mmCIF file of C-alpha atoms (C1' of nucleotides) in Angstrom:
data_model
loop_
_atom_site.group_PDB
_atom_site.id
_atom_site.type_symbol
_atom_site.label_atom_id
_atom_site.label_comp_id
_atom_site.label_asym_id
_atom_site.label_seq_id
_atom_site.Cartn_x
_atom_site.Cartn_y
_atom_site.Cartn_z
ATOM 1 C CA UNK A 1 61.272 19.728 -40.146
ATOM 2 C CA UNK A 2 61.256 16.238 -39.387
ATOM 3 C CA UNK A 3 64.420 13.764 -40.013
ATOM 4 C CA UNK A 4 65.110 10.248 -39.007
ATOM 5 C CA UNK A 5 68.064 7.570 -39.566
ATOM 6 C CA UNK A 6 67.202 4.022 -40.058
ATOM 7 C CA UNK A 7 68.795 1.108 -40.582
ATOM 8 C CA UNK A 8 66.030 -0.970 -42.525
ATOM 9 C CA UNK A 9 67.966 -4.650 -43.043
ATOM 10 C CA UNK A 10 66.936 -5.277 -46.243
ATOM 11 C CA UNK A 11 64.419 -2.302 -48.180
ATOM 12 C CA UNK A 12 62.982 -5.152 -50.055
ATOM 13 C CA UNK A 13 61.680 -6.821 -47.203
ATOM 14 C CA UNK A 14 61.066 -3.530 -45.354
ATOM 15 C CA UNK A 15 59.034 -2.124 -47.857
ATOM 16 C CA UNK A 16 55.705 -2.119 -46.491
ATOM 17 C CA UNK A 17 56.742 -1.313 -42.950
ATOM 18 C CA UNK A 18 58.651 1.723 -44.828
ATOM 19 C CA UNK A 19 56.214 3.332 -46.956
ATOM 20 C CA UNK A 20 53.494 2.968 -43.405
ATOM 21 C CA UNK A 21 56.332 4.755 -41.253
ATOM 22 C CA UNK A 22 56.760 7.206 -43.729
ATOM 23 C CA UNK A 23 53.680 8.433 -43.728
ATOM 24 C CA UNK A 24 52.241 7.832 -39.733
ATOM 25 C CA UNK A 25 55.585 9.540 -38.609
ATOM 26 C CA UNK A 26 55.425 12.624 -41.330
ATOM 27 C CA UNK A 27 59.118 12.056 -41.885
ATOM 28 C CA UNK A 28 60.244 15.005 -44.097
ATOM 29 C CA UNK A 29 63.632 13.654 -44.789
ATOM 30 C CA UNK A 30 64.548 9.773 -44.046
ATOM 31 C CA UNK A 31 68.397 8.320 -43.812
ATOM 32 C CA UNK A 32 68.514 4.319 -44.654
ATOM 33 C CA UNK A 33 71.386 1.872 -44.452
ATOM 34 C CA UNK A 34 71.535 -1.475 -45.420
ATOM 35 C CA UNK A 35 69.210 -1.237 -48.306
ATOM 36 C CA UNK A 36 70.726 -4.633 -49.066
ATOM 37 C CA UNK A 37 69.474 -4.061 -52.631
ATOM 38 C CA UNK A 38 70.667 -3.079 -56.202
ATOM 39 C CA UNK A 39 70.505 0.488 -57.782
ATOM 40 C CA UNK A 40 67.707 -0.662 -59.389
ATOM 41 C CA UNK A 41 66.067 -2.543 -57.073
ATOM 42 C CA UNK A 42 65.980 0.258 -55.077
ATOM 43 C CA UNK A 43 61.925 1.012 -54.699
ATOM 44 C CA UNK A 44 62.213 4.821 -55.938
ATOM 45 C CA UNK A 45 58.522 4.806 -57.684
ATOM 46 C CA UNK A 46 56.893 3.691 -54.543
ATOM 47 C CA UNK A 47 58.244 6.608 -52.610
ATOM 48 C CA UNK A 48 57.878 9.290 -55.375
ATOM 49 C CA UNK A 49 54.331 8.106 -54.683
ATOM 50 C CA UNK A 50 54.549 9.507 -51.490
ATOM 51 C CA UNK A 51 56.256 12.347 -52.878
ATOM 52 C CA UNK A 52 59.620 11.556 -51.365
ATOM 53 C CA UNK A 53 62.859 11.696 -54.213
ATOM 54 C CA UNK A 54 65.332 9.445 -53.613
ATOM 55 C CA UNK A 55 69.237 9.413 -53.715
ATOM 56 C CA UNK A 56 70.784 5.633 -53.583
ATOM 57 C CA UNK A 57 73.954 4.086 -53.107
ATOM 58 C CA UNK A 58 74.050 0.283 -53.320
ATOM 59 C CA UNK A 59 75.239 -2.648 -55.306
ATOM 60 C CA UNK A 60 73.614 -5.858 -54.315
ATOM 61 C CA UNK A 61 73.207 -8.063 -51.270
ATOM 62 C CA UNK A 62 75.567 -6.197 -48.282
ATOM 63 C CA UNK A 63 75.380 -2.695 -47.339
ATOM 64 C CA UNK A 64 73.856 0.202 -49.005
ATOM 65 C CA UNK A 65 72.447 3.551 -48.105
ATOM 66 C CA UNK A 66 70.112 6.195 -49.566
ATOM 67 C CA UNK A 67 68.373 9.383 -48.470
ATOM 68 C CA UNK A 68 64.892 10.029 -49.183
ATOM 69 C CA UNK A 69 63.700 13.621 -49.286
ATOM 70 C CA UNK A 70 60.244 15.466 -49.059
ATOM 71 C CA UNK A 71 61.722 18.637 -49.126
ATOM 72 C CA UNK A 72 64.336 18.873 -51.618
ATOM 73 C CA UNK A 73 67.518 16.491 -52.292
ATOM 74 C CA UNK A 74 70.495 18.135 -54.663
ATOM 75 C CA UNK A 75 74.311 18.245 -54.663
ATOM 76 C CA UNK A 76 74.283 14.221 -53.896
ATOM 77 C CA UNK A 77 77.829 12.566 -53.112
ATOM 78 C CA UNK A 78 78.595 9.213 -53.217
ATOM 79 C CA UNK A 79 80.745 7.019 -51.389
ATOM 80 C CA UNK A 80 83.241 7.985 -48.810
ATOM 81 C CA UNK A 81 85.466 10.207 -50.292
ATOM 82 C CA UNK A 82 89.066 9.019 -49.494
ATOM 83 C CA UNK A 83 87.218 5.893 -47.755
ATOM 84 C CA UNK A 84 89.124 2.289 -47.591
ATOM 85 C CA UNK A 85 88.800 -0.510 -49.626
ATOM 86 C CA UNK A 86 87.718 -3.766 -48.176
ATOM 87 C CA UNK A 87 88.718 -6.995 -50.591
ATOM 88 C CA UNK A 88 89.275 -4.305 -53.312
ATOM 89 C CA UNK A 89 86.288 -2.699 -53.166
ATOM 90 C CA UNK A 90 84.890 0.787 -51.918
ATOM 91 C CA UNK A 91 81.463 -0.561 -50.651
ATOM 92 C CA UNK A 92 78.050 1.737 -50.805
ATOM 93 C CA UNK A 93 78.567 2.581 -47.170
ATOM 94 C CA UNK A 94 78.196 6.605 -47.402
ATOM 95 C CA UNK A 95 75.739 9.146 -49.368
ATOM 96 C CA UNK A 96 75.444 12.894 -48.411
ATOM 97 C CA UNK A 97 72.856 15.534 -49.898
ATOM 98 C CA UNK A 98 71.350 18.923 -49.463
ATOM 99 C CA UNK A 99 68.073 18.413 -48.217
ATOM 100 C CA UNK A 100 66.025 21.728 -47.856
ATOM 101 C CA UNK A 101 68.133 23.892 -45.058
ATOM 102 C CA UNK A 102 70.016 21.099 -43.939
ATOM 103 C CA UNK A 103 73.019 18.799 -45.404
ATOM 104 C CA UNK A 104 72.843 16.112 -44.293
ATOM 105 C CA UNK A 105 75.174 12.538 -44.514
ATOM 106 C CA UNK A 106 73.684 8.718 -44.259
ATOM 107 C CA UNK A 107 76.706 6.154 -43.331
ATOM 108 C CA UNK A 108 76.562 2.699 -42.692
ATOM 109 C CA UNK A 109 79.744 2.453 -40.605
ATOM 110 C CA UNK A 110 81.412 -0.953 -41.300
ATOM 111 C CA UNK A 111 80.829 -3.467 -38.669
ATOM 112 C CA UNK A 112 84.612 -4.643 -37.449
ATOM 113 C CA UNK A 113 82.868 -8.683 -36.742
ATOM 114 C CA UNK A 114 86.055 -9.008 -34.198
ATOM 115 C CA UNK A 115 88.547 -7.035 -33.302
ATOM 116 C CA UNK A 116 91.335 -9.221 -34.573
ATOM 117 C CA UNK A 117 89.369 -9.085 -37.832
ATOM 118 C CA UNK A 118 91.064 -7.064 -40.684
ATOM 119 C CA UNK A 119 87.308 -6.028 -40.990
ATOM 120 C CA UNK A 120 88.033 -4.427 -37.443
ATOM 121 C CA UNK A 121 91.305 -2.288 -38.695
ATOM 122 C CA UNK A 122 89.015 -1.704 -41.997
ATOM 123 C CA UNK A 123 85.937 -0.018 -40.360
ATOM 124 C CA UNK A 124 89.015 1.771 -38.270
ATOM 125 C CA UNK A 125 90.517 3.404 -41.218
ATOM 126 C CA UNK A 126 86.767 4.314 -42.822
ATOM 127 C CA UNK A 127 85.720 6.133 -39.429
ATOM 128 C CA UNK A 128 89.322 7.921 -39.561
ATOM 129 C CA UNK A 129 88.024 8.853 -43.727
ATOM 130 C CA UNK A 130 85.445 9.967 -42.105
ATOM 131 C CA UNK A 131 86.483 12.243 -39.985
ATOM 132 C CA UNK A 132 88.643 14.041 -42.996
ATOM 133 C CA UNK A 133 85.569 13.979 -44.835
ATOM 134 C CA UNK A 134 83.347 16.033 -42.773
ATOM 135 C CA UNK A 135 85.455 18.439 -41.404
ATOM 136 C CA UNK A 136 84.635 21.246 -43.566
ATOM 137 C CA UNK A 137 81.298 21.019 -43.291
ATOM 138 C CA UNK A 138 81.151 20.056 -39.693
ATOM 139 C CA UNK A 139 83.428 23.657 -39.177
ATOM 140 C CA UNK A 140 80.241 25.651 -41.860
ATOM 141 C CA UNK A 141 77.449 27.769 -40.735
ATOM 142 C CA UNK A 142 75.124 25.620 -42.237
ATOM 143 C CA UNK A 143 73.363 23.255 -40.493
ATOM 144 C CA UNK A 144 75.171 19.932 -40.845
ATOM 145 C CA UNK A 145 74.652 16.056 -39.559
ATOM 146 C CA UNK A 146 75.963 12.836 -40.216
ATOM 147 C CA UNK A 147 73.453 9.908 -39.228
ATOM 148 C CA UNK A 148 73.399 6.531 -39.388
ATOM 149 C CA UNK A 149 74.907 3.285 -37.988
ATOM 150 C CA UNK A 150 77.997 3.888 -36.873
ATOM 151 C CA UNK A 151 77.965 0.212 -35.053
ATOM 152 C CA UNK A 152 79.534 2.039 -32.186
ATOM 153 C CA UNK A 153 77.961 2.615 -28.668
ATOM 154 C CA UNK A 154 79.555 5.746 -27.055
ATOM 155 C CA UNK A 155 79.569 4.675 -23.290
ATOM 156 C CA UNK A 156 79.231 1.256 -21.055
ATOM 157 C CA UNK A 157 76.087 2.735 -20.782
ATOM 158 C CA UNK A 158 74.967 2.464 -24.222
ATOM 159 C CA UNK A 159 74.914 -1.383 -24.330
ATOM 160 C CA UNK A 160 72.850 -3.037 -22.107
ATOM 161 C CA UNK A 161 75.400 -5.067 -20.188
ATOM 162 C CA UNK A 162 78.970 -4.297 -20.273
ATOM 163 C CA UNK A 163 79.881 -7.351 -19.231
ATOM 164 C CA UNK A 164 78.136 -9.131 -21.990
ATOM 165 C CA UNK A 165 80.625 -6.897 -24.532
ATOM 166 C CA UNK A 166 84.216 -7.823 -22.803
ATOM 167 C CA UNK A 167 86.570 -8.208 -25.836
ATOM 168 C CA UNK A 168 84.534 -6.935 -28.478
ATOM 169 C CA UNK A 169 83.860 -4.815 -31.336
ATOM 170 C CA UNK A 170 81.289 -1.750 -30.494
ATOM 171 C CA UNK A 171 82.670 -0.714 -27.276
ATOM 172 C CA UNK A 172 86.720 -0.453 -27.888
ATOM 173 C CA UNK A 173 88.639 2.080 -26.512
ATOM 174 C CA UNK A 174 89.438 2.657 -30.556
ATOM 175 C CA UNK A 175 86.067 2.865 -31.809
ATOM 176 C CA UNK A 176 85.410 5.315 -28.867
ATOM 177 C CA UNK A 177 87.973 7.607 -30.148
ATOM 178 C CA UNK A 178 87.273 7.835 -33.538
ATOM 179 C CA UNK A 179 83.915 8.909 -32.075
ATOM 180 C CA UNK A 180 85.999 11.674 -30.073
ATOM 181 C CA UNK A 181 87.455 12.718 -33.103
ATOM 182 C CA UNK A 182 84.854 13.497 -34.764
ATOM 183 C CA UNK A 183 83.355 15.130 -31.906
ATOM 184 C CA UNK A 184 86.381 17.055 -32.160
ATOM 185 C CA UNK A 185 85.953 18.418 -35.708
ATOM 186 C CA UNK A 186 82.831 19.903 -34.587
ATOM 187 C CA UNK A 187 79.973 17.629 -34.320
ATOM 188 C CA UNK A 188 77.849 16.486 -31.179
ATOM 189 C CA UNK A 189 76.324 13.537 -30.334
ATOM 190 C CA UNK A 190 72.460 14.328 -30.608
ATOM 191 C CA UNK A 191 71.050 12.097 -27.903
ATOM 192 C CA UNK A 192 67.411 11.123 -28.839
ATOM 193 C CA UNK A 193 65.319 9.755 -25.220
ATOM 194 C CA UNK A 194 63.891 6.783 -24.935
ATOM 195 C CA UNK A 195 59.721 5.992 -25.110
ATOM 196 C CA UNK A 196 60.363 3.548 -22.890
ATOM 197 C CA UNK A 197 62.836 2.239 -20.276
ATOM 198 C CA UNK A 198 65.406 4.419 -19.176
ATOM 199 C CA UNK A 199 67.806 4.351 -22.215
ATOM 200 C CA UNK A 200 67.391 5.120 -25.806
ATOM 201 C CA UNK A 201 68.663 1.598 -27.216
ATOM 202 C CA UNK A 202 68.466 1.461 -30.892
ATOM 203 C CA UNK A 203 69.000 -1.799 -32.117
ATOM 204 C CA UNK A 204 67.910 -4.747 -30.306
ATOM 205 C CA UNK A 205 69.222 -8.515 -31.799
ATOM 206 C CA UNK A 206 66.917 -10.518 -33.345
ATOM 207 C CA UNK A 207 67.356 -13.586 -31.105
ATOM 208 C CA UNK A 208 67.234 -14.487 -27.616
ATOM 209 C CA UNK A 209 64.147 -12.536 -26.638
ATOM 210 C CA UNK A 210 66.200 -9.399 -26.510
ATOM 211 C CA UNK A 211 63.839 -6.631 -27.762
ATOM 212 C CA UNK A 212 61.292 -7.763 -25.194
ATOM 213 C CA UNK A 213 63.848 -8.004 -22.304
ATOM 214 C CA UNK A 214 65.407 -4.569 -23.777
ATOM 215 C CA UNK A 215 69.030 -6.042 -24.185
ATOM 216 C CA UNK A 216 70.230 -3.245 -26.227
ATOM 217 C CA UNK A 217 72.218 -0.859 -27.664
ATOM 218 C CA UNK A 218 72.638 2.155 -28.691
ATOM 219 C CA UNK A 219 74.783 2.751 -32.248
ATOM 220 C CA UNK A 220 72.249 4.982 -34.455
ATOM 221 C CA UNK A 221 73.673 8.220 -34.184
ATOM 222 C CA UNK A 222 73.347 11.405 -35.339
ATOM 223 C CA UNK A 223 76.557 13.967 -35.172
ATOM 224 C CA UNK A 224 75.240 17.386 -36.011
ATOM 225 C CA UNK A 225 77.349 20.421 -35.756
ATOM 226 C CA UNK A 226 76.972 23.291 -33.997
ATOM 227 C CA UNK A 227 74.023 25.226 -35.851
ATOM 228 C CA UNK A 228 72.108 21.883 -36.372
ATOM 229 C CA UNK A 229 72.317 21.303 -32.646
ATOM 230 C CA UNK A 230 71.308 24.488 -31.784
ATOM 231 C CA UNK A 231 68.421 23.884 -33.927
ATOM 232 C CA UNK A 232 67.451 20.623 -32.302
ATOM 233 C CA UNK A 233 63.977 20.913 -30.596
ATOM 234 C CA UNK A 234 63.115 17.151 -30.146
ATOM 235 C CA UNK A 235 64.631 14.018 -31.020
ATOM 236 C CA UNK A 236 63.822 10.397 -29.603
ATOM 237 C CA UNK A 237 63.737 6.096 -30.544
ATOM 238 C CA UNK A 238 60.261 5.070 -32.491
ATOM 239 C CA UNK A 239 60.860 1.461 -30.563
ATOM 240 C CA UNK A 240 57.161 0.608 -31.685
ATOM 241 C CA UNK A 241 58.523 -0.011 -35.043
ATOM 242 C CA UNK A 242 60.680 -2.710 -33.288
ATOM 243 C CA UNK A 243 57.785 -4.421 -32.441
ATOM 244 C CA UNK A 244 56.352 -7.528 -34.403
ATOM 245 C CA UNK A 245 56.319 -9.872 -37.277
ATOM 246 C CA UNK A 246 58.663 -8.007 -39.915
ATOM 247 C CA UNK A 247 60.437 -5.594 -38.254
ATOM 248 C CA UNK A 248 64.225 -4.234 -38.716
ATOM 249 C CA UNK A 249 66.127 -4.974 -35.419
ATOM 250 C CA UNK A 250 66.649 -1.625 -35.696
ATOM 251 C CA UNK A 251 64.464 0.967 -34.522
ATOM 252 C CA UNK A 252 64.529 4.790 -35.946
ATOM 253 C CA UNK A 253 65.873 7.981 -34.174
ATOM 254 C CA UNK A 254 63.646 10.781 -35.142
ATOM 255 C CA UNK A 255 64.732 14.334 -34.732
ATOM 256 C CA UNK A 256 62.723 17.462 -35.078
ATOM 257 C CA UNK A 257 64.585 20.476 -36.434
ATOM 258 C CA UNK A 258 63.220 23.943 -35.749
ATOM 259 C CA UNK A 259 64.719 25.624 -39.475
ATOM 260 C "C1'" DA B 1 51.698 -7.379 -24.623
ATOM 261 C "C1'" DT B 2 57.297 -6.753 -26.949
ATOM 262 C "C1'" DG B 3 57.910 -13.350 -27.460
ATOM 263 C "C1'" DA B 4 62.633 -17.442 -28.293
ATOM 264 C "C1'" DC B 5 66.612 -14.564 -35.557
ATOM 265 C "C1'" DT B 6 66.499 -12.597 -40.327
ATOM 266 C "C1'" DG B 7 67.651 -11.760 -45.226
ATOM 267 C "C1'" DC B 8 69.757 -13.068 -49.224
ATOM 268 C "C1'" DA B 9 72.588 -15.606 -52.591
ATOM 269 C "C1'" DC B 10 77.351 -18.553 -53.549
ATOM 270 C "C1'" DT B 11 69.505 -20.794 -52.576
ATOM 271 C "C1'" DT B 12 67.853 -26.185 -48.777
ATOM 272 C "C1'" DT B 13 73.408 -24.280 -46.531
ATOM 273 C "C1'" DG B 14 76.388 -20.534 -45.710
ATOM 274 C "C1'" DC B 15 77.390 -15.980 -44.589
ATOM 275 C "C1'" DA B 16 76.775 -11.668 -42.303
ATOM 276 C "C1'" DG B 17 74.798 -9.034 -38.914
ATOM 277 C "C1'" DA B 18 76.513 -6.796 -33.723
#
DNA sequence: ATGACTGCACTTTGCAGA
């Protein structure tokens, strides 16, 4: 079985690249974030087309997630349970699902913008939600993952210069741990490889020249516990659909499950 | 070739993204 997580910016204007990748990459099971769309602008016909249901979460312009199944998609949840408010609301950040064998989570982790940003503290508090959230799954005998962006890279090595990131979101000491944490409750960090280059960046900005001078980073993740990491038998960054006119400045991370 | 941001609404400017 084949999974992915992207982050599409915008499924509107991703559409067409969508429904192509879909089908080239035989995706059974597909994790999006920033659908930047309403419920029902959400393009659900166009992938039953392809024979993919559809679970969304999303309420306008920011944010939004949604799994898209070929091979089954009950017991949805929606929203974060216990998750933050941020100016009053409980943004579409978090949707989880049975898909087939696996269950499976797509989270849209909040940025932070700075770190002296109550945004910062915000996305904070959500990862710690997070972490409560999962737990009980993460600790089951089913396989289990949470993917998305988690607008987190793990390691110095995850960005591509350090330097660049001094004072930051992305790379705190804070962020890091909540990423222990959950590491802690049972889940792994399933590191995809690159196609090219020595590091599997997965978002590149959109200015500056930075996907063609690979200025990355890495903050697509996938956190699968035990049995789903066991079951791992491939998993890497489709940076071709980085390239060109219309693309997300994210790429995918495909993973191939052997269930 | 991978090429100097993009998407969207508060729409011709501002905000967010990371």
């Amino acid at each position: 079985m084949r999974i992915a997580t992207w982050n599409v910016n915008s499924i509107t204007a991703r559409l067409p690249r969508l429904l192509a990748w879909l089908e080239g990459s035989g995706t059974d099971v597909l994790c999006i974030q920033e659908t930047k769309c309403t419920a029902g602008q959400f393009p659900a016909d166009e992938l039953r087309e392809l024979g993919y249901e559809s679970a969304v979460h999303a309420d306008g312009r920011w944010n939004g997630v949604a799994l898209v199944s070929r091979v089954g998609l009950s017991g949805v949840v929606t929203g974060l349970p216990g998750g933050p408010e941020y100016e009053g609301v409980q943004e579409p950040r978090a949707i989880s699902a049975d898909c087939g064998p696996v269950r499976l989570w797509s989270v849209y982790v909040p940025n932070g913008r700075e770190v002296a940003h109550d945004h910062y503290a915000y996305k904070l508090r959500w990862l710690q939600a997070l972490k409560t959230a999962v737990a009980q799954d993460a600790a089951a005998e089913r396989p289990f993952a949470v993917l998305g962006d988690f607008n987190i890279a793990p390691a110095d090595e995850d960005v591509w210069d350090i330097a660049a990131f001094e004072g930051s979101t992305h790379v705190t000491a804070a962020e890091r741990s909540a990423l222990e944490a959950l590491r802690s409750a049972g889940l792994s960090d399933v590191v995809p490889r690159p196609l090219k280059y020595d590091h599997p960046f997965t978002y590149w900005d959109y200015r500056q020249l930075s996907f063609p001078k690979n200025r990355g980073m890495r903050i697509d993740l996938v956190y699968g516990n035990g049995p789903f990491a066991e079951a791992v038998k491939d998993s890497y960054v489709d940076r071709e659909e980085r390239k060109g006119k219309g693309a997300s400045d994210h790429a995918p991370v495909v993973v191939d499950l052997d269930v």
